[in-house]
Coordinates of C-alpha atoms in Angstrom, one line a residue:
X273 CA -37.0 -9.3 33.5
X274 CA -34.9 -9.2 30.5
X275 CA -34.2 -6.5 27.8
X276 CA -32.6 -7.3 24.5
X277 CA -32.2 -4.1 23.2
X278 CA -31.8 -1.0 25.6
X279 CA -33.4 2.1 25.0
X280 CA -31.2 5.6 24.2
X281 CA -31.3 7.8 27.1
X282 CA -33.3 11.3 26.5
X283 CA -31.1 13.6 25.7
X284 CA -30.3 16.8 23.1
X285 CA -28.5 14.9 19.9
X286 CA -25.2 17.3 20.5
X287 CA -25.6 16.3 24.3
X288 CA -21.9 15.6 25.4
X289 CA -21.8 12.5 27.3
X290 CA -18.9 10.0 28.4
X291 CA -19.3 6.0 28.3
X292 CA -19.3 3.9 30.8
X293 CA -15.6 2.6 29.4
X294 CA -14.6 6.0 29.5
X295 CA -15.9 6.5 33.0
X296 CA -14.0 3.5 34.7
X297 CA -10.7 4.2 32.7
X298 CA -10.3 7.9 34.8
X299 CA -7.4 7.7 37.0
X300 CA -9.3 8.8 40.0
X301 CA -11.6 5.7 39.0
X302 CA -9.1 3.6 38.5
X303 CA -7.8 3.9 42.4
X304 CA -11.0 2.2 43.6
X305 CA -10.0 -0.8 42.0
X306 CA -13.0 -1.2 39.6
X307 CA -14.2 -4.2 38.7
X308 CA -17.3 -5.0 35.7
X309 CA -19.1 -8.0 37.3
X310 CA -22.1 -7.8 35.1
X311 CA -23.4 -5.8 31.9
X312 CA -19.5 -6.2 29.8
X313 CA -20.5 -6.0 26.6
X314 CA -22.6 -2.6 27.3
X315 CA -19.8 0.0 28.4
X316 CA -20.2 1.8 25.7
X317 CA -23.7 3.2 27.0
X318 CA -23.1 6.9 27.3
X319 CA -23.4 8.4 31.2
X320 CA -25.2 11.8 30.9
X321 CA -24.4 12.5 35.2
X322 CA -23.3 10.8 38.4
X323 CA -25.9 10.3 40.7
X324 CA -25.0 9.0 44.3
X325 CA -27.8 7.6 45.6
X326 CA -28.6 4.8 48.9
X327 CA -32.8 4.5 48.5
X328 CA -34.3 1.2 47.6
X329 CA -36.2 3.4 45.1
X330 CA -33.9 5.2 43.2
X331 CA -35.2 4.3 40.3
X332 CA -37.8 6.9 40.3
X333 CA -35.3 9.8 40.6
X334 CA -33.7 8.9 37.3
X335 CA -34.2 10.6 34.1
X336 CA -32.1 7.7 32.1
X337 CA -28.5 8.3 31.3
X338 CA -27.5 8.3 34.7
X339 CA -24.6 6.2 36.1
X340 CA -25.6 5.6 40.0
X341 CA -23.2 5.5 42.7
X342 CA -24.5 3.4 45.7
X343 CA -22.5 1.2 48.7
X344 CA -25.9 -0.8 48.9
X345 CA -26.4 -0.3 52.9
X346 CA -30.3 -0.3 52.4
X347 CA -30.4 -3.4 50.6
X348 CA -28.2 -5.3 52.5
X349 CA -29.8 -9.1 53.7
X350 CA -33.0 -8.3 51.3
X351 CA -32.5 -10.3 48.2
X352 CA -35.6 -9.1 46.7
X353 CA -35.1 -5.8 47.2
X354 CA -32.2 -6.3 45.9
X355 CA -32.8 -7.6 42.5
X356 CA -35.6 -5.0 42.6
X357 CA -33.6 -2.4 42.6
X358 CA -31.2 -3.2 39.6
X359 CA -34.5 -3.7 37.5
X360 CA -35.8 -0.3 38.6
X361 CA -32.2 0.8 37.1
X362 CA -33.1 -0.8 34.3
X363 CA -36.6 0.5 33.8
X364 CA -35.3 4.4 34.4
X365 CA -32.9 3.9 31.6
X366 CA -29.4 4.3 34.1
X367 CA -26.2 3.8 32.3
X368 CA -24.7 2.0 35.2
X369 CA -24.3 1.4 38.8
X370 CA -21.4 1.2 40.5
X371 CA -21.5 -0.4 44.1
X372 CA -18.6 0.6 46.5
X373 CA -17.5 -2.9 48.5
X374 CA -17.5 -2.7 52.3
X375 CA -19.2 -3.6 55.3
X376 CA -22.5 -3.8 53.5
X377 CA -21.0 -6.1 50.5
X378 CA -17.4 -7.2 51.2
X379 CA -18.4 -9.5 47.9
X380 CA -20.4 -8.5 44.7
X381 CA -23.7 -10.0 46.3
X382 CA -24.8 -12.7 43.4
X383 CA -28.2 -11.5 43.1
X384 CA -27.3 -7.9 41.9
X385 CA -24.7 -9.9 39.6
X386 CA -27.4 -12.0 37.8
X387 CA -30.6 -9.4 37.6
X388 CA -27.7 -7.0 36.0
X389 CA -26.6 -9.6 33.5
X390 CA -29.9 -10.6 32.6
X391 CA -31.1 -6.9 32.3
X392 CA -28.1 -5.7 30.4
X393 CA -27.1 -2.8 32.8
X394 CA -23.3 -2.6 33.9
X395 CA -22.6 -3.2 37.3
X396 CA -19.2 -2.4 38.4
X397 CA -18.3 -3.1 42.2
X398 CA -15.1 -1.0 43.3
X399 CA -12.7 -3.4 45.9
X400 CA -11.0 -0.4 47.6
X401 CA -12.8 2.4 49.8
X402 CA -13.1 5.4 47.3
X403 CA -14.7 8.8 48.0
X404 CA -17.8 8.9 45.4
X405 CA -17.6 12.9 45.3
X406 CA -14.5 12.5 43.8
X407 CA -15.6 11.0 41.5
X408 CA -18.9 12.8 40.9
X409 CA -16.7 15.8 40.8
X410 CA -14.7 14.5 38.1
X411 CA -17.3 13.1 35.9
X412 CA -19.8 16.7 36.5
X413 CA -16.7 18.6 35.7
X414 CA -16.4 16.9 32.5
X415 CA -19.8 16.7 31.4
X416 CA -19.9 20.5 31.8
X417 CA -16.5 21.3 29.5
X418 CA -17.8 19.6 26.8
X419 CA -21.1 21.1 27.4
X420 CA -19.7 24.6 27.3
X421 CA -17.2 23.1 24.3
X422 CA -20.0 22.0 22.3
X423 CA -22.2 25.2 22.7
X424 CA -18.9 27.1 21.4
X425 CA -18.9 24.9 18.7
X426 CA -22.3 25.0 17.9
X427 CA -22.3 29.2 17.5
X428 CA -18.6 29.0 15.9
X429 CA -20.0 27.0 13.2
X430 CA -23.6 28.2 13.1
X431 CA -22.2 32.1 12.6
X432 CA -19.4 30.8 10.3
X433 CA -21.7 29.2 7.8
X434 CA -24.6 31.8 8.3
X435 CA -21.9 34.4 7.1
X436 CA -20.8 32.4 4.0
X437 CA -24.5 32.2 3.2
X438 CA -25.2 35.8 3.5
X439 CA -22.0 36.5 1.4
X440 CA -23.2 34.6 -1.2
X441 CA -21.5 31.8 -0.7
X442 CA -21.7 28.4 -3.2
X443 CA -23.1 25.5 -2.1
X444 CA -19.2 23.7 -2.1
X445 CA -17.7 26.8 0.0
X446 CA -20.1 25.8 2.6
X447 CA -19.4 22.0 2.4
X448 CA -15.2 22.7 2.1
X449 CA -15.7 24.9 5.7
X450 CA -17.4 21.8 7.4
X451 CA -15.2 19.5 6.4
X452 CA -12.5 21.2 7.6
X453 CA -14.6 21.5 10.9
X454 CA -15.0 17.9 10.6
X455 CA -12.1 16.7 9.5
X456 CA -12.9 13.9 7.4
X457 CA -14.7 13.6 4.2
X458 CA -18.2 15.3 3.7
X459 CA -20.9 13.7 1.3
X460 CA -24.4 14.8 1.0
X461 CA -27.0 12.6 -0.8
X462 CA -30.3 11.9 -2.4
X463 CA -33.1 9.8 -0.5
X464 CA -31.4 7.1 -2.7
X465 CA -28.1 7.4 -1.5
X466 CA -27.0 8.6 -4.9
X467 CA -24.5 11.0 -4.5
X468 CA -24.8 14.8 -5.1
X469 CA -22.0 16.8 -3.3
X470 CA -18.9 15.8 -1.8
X471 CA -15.7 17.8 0.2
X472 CA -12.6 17.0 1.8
X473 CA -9.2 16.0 0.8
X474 CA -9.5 14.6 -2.7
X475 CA -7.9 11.0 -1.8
X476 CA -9.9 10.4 1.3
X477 CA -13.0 11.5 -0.4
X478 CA -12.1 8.9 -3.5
X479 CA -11.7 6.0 -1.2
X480 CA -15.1 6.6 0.7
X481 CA -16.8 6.5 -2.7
X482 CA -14.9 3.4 -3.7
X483 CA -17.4 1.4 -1.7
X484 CA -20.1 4.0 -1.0
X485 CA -23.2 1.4 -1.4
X486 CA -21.9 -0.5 1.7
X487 CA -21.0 2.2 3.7
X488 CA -24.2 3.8 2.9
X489 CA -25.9 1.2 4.2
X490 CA -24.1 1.2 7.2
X491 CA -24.2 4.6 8.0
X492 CA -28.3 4.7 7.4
X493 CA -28.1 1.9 9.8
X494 CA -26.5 3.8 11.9
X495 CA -23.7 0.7 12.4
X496 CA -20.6 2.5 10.9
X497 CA -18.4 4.0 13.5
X498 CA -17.6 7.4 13.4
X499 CA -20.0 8.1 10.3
X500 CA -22.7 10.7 11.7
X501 CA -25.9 11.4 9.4
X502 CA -28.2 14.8 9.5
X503 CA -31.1 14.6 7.4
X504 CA -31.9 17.6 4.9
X505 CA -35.7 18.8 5.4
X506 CA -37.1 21.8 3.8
X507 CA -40.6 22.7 4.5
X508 CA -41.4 19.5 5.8
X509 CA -39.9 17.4 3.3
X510 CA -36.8 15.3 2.8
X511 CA -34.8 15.8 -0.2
X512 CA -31.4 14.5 1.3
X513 CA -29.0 13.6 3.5
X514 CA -25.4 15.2 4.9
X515 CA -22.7 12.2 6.3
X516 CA -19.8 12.9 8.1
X517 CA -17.4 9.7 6.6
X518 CA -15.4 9.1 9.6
X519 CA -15.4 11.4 12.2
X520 CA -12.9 10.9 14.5
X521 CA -14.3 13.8 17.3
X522 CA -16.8 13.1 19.8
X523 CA -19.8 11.6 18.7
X524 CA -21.8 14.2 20.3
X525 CA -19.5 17.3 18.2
X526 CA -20.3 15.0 15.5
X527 CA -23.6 15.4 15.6
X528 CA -23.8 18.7 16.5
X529 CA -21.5 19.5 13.1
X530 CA -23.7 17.6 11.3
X531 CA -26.7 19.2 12.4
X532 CA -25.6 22.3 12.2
X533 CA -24.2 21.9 8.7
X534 CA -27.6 20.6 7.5
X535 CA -29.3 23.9 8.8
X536 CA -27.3 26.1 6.8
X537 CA -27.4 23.9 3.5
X538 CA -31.5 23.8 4.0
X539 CA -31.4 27.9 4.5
X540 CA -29.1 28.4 1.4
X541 CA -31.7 25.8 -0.4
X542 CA -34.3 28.2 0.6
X543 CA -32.4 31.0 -0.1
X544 CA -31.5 30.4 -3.1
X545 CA -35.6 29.4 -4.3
X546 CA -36.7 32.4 -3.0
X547 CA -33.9 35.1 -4.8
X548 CA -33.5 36.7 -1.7
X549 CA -30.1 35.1 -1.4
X550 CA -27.1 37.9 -2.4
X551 CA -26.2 37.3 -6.1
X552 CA -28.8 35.1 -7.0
X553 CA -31.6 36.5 -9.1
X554 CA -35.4 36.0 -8.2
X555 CA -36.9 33.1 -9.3
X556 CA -33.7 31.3 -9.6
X557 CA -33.4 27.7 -8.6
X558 CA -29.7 27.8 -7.9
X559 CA -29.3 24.1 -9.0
X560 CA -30.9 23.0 -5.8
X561 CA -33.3 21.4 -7.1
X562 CA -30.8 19.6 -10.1
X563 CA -27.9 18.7 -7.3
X564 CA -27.9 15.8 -9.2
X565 CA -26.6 18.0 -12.6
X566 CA -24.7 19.6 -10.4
X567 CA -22.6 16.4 -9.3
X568 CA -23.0 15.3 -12.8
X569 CA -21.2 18.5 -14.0
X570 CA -18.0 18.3 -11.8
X571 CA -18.0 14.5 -12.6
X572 CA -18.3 15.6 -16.6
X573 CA -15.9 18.4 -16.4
X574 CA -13.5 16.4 -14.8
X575 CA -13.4 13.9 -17.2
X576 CA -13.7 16.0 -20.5
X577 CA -10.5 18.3 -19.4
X578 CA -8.3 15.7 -17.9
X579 CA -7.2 17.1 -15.4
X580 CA -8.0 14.2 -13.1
X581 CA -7.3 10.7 -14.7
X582 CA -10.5 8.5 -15.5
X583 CA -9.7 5.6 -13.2
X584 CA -9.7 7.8 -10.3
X585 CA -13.6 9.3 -11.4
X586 CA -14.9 5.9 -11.6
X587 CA -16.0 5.7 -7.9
X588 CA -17.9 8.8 -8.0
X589 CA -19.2 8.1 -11.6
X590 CA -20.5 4.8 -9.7
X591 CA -21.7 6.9 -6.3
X592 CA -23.8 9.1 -8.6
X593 CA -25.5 6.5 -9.5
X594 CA -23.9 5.4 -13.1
X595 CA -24.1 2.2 -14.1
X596 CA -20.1 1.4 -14.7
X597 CA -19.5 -2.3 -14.4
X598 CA -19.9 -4.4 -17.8
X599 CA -21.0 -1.5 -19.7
X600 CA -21.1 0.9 -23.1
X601 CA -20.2 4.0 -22.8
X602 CA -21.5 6.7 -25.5
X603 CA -20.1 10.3 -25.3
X604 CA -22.6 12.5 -26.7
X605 CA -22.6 16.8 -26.6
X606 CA -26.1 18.6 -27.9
X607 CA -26.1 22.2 -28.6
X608 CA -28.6 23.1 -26.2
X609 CA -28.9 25.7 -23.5
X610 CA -31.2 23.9 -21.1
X611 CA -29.6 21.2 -19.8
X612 CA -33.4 19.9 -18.5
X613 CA -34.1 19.0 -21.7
X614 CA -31.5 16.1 -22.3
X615 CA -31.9 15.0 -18.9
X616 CA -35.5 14.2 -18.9
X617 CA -35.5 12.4 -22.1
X618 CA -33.0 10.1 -21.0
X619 CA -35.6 9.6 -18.1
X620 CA -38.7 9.1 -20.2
X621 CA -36.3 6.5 -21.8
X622 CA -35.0 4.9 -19.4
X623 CA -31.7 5.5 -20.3
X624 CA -29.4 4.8 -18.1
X625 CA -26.8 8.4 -18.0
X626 CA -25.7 11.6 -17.1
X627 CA -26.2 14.9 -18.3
X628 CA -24.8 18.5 -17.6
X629 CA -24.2 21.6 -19.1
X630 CA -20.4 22.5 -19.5
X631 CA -21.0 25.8 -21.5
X632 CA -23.8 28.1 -22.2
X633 CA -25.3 26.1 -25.4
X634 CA -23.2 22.7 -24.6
X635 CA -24.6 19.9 -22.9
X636 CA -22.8 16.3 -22.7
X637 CA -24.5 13.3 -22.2
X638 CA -23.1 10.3 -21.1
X639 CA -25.5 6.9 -22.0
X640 CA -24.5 4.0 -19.9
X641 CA -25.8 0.6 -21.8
X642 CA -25.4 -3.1 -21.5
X643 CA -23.2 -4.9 -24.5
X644 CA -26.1 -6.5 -25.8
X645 CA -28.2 -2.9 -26.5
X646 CA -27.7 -1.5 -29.9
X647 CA -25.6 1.5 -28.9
X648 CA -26.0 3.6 -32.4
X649 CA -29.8 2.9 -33.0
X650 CA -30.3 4.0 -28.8
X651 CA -28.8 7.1 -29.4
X652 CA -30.6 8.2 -32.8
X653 CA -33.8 7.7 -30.7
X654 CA -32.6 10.1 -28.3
X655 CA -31.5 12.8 -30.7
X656 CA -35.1 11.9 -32.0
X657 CA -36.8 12.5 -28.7
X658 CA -34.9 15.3 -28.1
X659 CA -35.5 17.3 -31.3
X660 CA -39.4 16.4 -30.8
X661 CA -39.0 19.0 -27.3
X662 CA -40.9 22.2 -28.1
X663 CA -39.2 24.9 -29.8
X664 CA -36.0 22.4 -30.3
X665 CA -35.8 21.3 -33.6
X666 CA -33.1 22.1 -34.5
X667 CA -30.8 20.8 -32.1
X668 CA -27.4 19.4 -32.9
X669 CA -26.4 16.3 -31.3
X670 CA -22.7 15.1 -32.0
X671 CA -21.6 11.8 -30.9
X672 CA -18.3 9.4 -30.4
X673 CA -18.7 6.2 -30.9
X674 CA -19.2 3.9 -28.1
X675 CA -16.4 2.7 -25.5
X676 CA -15.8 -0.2 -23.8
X677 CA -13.4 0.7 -21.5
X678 CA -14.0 4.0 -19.3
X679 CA -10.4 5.2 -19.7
X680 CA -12.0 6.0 -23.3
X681 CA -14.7 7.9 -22.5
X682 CA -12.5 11.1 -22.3
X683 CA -11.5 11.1 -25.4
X684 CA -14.8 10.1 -26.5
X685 CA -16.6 13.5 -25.2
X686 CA -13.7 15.5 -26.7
X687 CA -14.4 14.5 -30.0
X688 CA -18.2 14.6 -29.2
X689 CA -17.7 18.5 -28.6
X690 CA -15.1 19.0 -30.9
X691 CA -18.0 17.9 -33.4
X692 CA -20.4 19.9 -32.2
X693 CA -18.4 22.8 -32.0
X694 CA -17.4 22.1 -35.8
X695 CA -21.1 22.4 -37.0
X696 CA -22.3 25.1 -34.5
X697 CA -21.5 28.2 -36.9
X698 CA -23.1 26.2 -39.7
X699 CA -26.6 27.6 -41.3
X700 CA -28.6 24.6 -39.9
X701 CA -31.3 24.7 -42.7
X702 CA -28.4 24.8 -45.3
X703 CA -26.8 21.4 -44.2
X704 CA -28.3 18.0 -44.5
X705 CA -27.2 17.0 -40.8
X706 CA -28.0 13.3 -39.6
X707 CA -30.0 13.1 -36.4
X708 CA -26.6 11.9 -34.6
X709 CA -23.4 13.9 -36.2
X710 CA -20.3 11.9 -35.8
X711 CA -17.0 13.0 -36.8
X712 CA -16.9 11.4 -40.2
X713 CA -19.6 13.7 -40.9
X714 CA -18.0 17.5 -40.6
X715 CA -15.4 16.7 -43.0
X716 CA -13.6 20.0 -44.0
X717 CA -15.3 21.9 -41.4
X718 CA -13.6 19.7 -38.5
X719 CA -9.9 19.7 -39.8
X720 CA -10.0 23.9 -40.2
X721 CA -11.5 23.8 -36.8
X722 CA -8.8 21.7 -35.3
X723 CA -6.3 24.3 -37.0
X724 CA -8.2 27.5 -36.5
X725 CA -5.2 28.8 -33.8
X726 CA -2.5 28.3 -36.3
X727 CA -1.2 31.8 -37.1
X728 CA -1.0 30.7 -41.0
X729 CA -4.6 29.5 -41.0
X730 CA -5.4 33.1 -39.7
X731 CA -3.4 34.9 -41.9
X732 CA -4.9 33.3 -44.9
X733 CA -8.3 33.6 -43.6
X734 CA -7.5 37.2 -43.1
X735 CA -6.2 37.5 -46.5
X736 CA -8.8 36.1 -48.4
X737 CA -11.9 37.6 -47.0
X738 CA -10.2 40.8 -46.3
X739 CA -12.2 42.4 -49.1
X740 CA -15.8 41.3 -47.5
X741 CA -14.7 42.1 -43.7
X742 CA -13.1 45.4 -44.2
X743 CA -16.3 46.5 -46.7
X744 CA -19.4 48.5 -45.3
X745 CA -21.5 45.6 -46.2
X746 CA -21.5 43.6 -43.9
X747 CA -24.8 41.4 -45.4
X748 CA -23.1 39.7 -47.8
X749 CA -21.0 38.2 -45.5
X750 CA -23.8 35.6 -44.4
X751 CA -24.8 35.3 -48.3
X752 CA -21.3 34.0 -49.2
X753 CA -21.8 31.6 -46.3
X754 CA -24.9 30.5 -47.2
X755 CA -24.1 30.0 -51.0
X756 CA -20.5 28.0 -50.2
X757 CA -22.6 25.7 -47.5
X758 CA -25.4 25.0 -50.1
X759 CA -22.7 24.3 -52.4
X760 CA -23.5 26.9 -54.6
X761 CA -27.3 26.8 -55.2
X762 CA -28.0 29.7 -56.3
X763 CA -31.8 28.7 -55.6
X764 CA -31.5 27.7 -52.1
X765 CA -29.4 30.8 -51.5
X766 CA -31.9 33.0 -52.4
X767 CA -34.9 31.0 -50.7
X768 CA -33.2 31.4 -47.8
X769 CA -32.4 34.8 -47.2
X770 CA -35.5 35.9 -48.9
X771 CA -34.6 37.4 -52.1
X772 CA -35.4 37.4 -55.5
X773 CA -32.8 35.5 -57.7
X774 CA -31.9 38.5 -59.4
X775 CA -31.2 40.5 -56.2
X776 CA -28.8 37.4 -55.2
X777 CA -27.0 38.0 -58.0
X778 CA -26.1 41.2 -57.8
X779 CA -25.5 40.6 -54.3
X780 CA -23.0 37.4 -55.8
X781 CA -21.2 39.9 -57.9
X782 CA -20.7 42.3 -55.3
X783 CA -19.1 39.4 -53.7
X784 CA -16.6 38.5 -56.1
X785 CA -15.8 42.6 -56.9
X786 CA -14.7 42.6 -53.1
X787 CA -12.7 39.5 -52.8
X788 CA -11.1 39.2 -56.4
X789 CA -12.4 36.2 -57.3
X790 CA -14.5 33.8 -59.4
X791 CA -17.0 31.8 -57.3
X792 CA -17.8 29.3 -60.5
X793 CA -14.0 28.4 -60.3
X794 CA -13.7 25.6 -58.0
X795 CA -10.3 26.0 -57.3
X796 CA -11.1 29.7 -56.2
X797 CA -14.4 29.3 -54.3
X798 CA -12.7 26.1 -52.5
X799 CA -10.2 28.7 -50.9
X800 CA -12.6 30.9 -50.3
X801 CA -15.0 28.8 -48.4
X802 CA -11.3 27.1 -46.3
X803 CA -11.4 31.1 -45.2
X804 CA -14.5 31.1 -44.4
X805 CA -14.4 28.0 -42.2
X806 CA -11.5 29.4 -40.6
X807 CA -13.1 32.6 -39.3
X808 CA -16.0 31.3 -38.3
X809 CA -14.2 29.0 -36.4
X810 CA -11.8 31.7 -34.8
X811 CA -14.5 33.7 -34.1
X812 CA -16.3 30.9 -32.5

């Protein structure tokens, strides 16, 4: 009887156990001389307890995991019985046997040898007398330390993380704590292996991501050593995975961490759904259900302040699930306070991106395109789309133009917001705005925003409008801004604030009585309106 592949004993997943290898390399193991005569290439099976045992029919005794302990004096001269009894081994799922050499054996007998080797199961003869309750004592002894260790660290980490939770916690606080328990990097994932969260040290984290499609793979094959998966269920359904990338503990702590660390992100998931969680209002989603905006955001972030250079974001630009390789980049920010929005017309369009809210009303986007797709005409149809969303008409998008090369791209969504920022004090209905406003497009408005900090600008700004912004009325202010933006249509002006033309002009005159000036003048209502720009932009 042969088996190919040998079943996992039944045991708790945090179950300490020590392999076989692990076993025979004990220096009270070591004294009997041991010897692997069959089974080599399986030592790595894990032995959940010694069992010394003489019956024919051990087998029967065994709840797998075992590693049995036996001199062989019953099965001495029975050849059947003896290759019986190593497939009854086999059958109960035993880790090993280990035959003790004497006046029963003086030799590994052949047949043991050969039914071992055909069924996969270790045998290991030992060529000096040994006393097998030393070693039971050994192994038991063990077994049970890292039993009581691993129920330590299963409350230690269980109360740790149930603490942060009930503190209020963020989602990263509680992934930074495991991966200090663990050790090594932490990454937690979609059902498509895209990535949503990570923690550890930033380096170690950066070169797991480097290649994260192959080790993904490997670890949901469960081939990648020292890379132990939990998966995230809440209420019966998957949403995600936790990995522990490298662990270098005991498989069994492993898992247990990982387990454990799963629990409390599920709780804090439904924590967090429910309002119930401290600091989170009812009805709140927390992000949970966006993790992907949430990994989009830190990726975004990172790359619009700098602070990290783009080379090293490209392998977690690539393990969230961005196309980088061969591609156009187009920076893009939309004034726009639901970051949904964006997000699901890039999927209804198939556009290949991220998006995440940086501020309260700003958005960037970050298309992803092949060479060959029209970069400009892709993202009018997207400002299109977007503006067609219910109550968001009036939407600004601002764009960069596309880059090539990814070391670009932050600079590109700099000037994206800077645009956007340039346009957001603007009356929307005064301004003929394109459906994609670049920076060619803002003009004046973009240079005195670029200078709004410099004490002179301020000073003039101050200056100028002094007479409006120290007056009681402060209505005319919008009027003046209306009238400058429209460039001076004194028809449009008065359309839009809903008064009669002769109302606007009295409100026009009031205008210049405060400030001192003559609005027909160019010369004079230019300044004006360079003030103007400059406040609102200080004050935005």
């Amino acid at each position: 009887m042969t088996t190919t592949t040998p079943r996992t004993p039944a045991q708790q997943p945090w179950e300490p156990a020590l392999s076989v290898r692990q076993v025979l390399g004990l220096e009270r193991v070591r004294a009997g001389q041991p010897e692997v005569v069959a089974g080599a290439h399986r030592l790595d099976r894990p032995v959940r307890w010694v069992h010394v045992a003489e019956a024919a029919d051990v087998g029967v005794m065994l709840s797998g995991g075992e590693m049995v302990l036996t001199t062989g004096v019953l099965l001495a001269g029975d050849e059947d019985g003896q290759g019986e009894y190593i497939r009854s081994l086999d059958r109960a799922e035993a880790a090993a046997v280990v035959l003790g050499l004497g006046r029963a054996f003086p030799a590994p007998p052949e047949v043991m040898r050969s039914a071992a080797e055909r069924c996969g199961l270790p045998m290991v003869v030992l060529h000096r007398p040994f006393p097998f309750a030393e070693l039971t004592e050994e192994v038991q002894s063990r077994l049970l330390r890292r039993k009581f260790a691993a129920v330590s660290l299963s409350e230690a980490v269980r109360t740790e993380l149930t603490g942060l939770i009930t503190a209020g916690a963020p989602v990263q606080r509680l992934l930074d704590e495991v991966a200090r328990h663990a050790g090594c990097p932490v990454v937690v994932t979609n059902l498509a292996h895209r990535v949503l969260a990570t923690a550890g040290e930033r380096a170690a984290v950066d070169d797991v991501l480097r290649d994260w499609e192959r080790i993904a793979r490997q670890a949901g094959a469960g081939s990648a050593d020292g890379w132990v998966r939990a998966e995230l269920t809440c209420r019966g359904e998957g949403w995600g995975r936790l990995v522990l990338c490298g662990y270098r503990g005991e498989r069994a702590a492993g898992r247990l961490l990982a387990d454990r660390a799963a629990e409390a992100l599920v709780l804090h998931r439904m924590l967090a759904g429910d309002g119930t969680q401290p600091g989170v209002p009812a009805g709140s989603r927390e992000s949970w259900d966006s993790w992907e905006e949430q990994s989009a955001r830190s990726l975004l972030t990172d790359l619009v302040s700098g602070a990290v250079p783009a080379r090293q974001l490209l392998p977690r630009a690539r393990a969230a699930g961005l196309p980088v390789n061969r591609r156009v980049f187009v920076p893009l920010v939309v004034r726009e306070r639901e970051t949904a929005r964006p997000a699901r017309v890039l999927r209804r369009l198939g556009l290949p991106g991220l998006a995440a809210r940086l501020a309260d009303d700003h958005v960037a986007v970050l298309l992803s395109l092949a060479p060959d797709q029209d970069a400009r005409a892709l993202t009018a149809h997207f400002a299109t789309r977007l503006r067609a969303e219910p109550d968001n008409s009036h939407a600004v998008v601002a764009a960069a133009d596309a880059r090539a090369d990814w070391t670009d791209v932050p600079a590109g969504l700099r000037e994206a917001q800077h645009v956007a920022d340039a346009v957001a004090d603007s009356p929307a209905a005064a301004l003929d705005l394109p459906p994609v406003v670049r920076l060619r497009d803002i003009h004046l408005r973009g240079l005195v925003r670029l200078l709004r900090d410099d004490p002179h600008v301020q000073s003039f700004a101050e200056r100028e409008l002094d007479g409006l912004l120290r007056g009681p009325d402060q209505d005319l202010l919008p009027v003046l801004r209306t009238y400058l933006a429209t460039g001076r249509n004194k028809s449009r002006t008065a359309q839009l604030h809903h008064v009669s033309r002769p109302a606007l002009y009295r409100r026009l005159e009031a205008i210049q009585g405060r400030l001192g000036v003559d609005l027909d003048d160019f010369e004079q209502a230019a300044s004006v309106h360079i003030a103007l720009l400059a406040h609102d932009a200080q004050q935005g």
